[in-house]
Coordinates of C-alpha atoms and ligand atoms in Angstrom, one line a residue:
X27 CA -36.7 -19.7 -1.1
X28 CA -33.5 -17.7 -2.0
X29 CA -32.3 -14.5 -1.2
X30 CA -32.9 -11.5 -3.4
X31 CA -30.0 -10.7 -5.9
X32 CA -29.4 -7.0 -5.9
X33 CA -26.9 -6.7 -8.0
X34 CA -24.6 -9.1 -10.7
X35 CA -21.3 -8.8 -12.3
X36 CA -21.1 -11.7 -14.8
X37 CA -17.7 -11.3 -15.2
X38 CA -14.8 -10.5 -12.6
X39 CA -11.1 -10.9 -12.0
X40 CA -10.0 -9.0 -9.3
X41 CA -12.6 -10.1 -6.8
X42 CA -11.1 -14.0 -6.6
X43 CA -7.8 -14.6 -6.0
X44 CA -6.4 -17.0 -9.8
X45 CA -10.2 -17.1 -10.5
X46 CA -12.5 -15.9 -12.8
X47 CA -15.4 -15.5 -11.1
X48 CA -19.3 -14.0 -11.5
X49 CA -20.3 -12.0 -8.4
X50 CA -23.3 -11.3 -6.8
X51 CA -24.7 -8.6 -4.3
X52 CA -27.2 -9.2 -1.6
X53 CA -29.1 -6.6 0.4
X54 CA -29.3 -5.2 3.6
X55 CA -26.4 -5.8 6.3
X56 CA -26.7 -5.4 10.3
X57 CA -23.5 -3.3 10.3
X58 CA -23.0 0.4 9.6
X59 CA -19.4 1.2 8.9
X60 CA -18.5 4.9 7.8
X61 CA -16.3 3.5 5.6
X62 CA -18.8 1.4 3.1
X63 CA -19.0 2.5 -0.2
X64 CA -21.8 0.0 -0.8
X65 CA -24.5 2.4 0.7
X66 CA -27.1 2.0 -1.9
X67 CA -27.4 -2.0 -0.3
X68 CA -27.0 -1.3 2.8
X69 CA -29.2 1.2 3.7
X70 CA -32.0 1.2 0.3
X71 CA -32.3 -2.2 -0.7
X72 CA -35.7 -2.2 -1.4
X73 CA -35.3 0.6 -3.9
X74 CA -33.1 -1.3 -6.3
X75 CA -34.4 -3.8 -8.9
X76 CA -33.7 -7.3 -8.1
X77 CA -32.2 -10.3 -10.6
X78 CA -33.9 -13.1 -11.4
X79 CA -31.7 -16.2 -9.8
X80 CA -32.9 -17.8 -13.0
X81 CA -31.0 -15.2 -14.5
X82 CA -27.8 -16.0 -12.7
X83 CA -28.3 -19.6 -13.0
X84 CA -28.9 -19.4 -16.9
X85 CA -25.5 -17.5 -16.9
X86 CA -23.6 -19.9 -15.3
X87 CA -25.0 -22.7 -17.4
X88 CA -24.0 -21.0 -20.6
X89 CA -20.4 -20.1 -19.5
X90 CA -20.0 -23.0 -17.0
X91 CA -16.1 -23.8 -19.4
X92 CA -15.1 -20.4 -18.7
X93 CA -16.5 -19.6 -15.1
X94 CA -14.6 -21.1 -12.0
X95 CA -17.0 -19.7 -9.4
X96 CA -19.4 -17.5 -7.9
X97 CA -18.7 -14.8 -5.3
X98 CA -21.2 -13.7 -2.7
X99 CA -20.9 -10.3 -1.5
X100 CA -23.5 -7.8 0.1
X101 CA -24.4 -5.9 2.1
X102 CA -23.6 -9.0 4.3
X103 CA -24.9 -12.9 2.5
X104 CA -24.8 -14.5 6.0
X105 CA -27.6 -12.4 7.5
X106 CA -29.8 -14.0 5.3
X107 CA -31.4 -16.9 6.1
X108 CA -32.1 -18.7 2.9
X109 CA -27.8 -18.6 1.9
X110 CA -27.4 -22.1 2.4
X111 CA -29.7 -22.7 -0.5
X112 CA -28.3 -20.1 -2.5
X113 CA -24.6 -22.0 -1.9
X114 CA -26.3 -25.4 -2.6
X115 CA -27.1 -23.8 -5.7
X116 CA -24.2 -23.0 -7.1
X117 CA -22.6 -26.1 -6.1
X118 CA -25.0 -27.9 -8.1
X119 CA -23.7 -25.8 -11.2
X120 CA -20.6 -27.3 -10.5
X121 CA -19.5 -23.6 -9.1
X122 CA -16.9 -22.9 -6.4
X123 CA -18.2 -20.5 -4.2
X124 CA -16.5 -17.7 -2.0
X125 CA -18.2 -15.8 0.2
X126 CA -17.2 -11.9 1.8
X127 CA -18.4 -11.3 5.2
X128 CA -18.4 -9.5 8.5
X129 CA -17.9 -12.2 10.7
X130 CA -20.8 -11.1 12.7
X131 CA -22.8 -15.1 12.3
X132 CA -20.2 -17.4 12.9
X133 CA -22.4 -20.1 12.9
X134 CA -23.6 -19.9 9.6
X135 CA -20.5 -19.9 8.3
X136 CA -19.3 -22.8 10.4
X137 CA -22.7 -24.5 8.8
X138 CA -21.7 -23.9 5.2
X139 CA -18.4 -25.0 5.6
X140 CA -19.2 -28.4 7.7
X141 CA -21.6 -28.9 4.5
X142 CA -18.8 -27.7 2.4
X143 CA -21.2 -25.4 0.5
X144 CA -18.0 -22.6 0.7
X145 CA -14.8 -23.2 -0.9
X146 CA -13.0 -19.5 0.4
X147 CA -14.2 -17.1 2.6
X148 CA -13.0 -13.3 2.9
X149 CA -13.7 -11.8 6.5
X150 CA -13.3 -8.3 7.2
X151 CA -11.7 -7.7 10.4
X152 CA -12.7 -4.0 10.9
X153 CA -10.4 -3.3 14.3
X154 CA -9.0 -5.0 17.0
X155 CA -11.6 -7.1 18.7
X156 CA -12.4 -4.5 21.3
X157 CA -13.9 -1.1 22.3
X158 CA -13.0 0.0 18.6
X159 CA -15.0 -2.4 16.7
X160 CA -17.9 -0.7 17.3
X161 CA -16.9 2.9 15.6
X162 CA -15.5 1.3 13.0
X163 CA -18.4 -1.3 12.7
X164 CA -21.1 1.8 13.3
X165 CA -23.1 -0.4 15.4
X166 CA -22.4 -2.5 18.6
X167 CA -20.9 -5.6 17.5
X168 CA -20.8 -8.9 19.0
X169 CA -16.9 -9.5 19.7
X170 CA -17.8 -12.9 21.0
X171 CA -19.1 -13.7 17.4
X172 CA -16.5 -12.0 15.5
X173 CA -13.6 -13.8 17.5
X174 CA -15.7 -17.2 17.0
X175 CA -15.8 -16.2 13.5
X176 CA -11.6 -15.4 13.6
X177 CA -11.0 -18.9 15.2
X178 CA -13.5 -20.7 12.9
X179 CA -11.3 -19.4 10.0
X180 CA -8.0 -20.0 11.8
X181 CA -9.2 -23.9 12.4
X182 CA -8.3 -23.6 8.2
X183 CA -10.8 -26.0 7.1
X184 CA -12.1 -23.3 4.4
X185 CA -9.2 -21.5 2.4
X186 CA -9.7 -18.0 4.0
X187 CA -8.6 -14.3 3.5
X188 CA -8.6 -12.0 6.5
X189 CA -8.8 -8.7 5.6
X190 CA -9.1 -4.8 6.9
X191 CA -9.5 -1.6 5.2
X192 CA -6.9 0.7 6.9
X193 CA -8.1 4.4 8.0
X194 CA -6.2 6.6 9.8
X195 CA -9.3 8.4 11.1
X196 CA -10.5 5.1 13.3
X197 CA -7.2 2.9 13.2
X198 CA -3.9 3.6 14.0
X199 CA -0.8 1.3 13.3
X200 CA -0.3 -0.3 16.4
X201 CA -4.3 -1.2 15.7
X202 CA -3.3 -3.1 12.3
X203 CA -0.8 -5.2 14.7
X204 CA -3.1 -6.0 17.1
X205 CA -5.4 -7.7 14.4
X206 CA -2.5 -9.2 13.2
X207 CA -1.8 -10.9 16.1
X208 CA -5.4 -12.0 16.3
X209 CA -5.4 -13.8 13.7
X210 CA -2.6 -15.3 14.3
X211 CA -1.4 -18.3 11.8
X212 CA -4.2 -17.1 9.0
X213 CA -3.1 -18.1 5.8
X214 CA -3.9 -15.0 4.3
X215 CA -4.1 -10.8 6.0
X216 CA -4.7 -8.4 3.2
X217 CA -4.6 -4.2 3.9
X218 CA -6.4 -2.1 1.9
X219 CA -6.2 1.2 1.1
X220 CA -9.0 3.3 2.4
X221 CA -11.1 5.5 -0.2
X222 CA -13.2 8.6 -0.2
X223 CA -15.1 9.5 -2.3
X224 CA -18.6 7.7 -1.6
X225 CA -18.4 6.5 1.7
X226 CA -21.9 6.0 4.3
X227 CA -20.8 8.7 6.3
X228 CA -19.9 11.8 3.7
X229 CA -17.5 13.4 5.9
X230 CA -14.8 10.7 5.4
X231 CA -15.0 11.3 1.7
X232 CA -12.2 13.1 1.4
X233 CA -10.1 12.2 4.3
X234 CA -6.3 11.1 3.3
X235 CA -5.6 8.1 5.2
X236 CA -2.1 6.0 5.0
X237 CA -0.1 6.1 1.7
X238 CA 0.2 3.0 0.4
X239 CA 4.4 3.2 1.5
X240 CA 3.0 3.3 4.9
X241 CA 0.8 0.3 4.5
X242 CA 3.7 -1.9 2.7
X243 CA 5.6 -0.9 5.8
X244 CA 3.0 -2.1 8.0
X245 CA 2.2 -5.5 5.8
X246 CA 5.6 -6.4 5.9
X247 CA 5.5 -6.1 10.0
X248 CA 1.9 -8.1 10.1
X249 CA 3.3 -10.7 8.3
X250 CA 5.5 -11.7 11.6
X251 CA 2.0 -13.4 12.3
X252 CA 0.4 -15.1 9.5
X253 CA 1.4 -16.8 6.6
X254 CA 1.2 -14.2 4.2
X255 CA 0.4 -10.4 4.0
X256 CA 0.1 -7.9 1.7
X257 CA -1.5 -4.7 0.1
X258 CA -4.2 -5.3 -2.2
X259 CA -3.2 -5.5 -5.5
X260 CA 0.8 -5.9 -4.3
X261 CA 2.6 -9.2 -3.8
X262 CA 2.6 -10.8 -0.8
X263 CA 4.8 -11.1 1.8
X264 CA 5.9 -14.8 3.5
X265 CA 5.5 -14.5 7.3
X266 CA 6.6 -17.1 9.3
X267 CA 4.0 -19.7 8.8
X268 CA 5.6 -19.9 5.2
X269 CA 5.9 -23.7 4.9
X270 CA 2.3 -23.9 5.2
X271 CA -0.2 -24.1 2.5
X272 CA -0.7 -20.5 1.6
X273 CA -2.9 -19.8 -1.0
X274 CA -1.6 -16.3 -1.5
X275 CA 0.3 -16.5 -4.3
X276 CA -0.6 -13.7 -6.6
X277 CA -1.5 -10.2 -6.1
X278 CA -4.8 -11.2 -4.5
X279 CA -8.4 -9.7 -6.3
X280 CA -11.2 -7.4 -4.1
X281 CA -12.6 -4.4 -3.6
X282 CA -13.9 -1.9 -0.7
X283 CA -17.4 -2.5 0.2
Ligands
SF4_324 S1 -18.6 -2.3 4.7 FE1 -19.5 -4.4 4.6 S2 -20.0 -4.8 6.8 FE2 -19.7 -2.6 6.7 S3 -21.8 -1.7 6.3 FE3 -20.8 -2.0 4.3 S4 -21.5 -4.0 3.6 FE4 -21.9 -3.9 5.8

């Protein structure tokens, strides 16, 4: 069995970092933060038409010169049971595969990388690893997950991305360095900018968050910590781990969930 495909982009270069990649959407995710923009998944799977695999597959087989890899994205992949399958998959079409999650089931993703069935993973870090998680998640988290999750990453086994979407309504700066020093050592932190516009909770749709001045200010103090930081979509700044094998050489490729 494999997952339902909710949604595919055959095409993508922002999403992975020097690759060009096809993405895919799963459904459904166990967190609920204001901030998604991916409501549709999140909270009406059922109500959206799902895509073949064989249709993916078929894809991939036809452009496997051109495509380096497959991104998983949701809603959240590692909630669903059958991912491992779905990886295995696209390993046996010769695809890299990255995955974007929560964090929130660490031992899944400690499974797929002991199988090496992941080649990069993208966590979200939504706030410091506290009390605040949980407004920012919109559900109680488990911090003990998402800090197994953190260290799992920080072991840098997988190539990894940390990442956290930067609103001034749930974080404030002192916030962004807290996570920062969480992860400490991670080869990667990108900020992003926080957008309105069509977010789970309407009333954040037009809130005005940090410019993006104020966010270079703060990537170029979080990068005291890891080995590289930056803005999405700006290049990166060397922290102190430079001499490390950071993968973050280019204006790095994502988007807000
Ligand atoms: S932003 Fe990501 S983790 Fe949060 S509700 Fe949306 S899909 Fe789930």
């Amino acid at each position: 069995m494999l997952p339902q495909i909710k949604g595919f982009i055959n095409q993508t270069l922002i999403d992975w970092e020097g690759k060009i990649a096809s993405e895919i959407f799963l459904p459904g995710c166990n967190f609920r933060c204001p901030m998604c923009h991916s409501a549709h998944l999140v909270l009406n799977p059922s109500t959206l038409e799902s895509i073949p695999f064989y249709a993916v597959r078929d894809y991939l087989r036809e452009q496997k010169d051109w495509i380096d890899g497959v991104v998983i994205c949701g809603g959240e992949p590692t909630m669903h049971a059958e991912i491992e399958s779905l990886c295995s998959e696209f390993k046996q079409l010769d695809m890299a595969v990255k995955i974007d999650t929560n964090g929130a089931y660490p031992e899944v993703l400690e499974s797929l990388v002991d199988k090496r069935l992941v080649d990069f993973i993208a966590m979200d870090v939504k706030a410091p690893v506290d009390d605040t998680y949980r407004a920012v998640a919109g559900v109680d988290v488990d911090l003990a997950a998402i800090g197994k999750s953190i260290a799992l990453l920080q072991k840098g086994e997988v190539d990894h991305e940390f990442r956290t979407t930067v609103c001034s309504f749930f974080l404030d700066k002192s916030d962004i360095i807290n996570i920062a020093r969480t992860i400490d050592g991670a080869r990667a932190y990108v900020l992003q900018e926080f957008k309105g516009g069509s977010c789970l909770d309407p009333t954040l749709n037009n809130y005005q968050s940090f410019s993006r001045d104020e966010l270079k200010a703060l990537a170029a103090e979080c990068a005291e910590y890891v080995q590289a930081c930056c803005v999405r979509g700006e290049a990166p700044r060397r922290g102190k781990f430079e001499t490390r094998n950071s993968k973050l050489e280019t204006p790095p490729g994502g988007r807000q969930k």
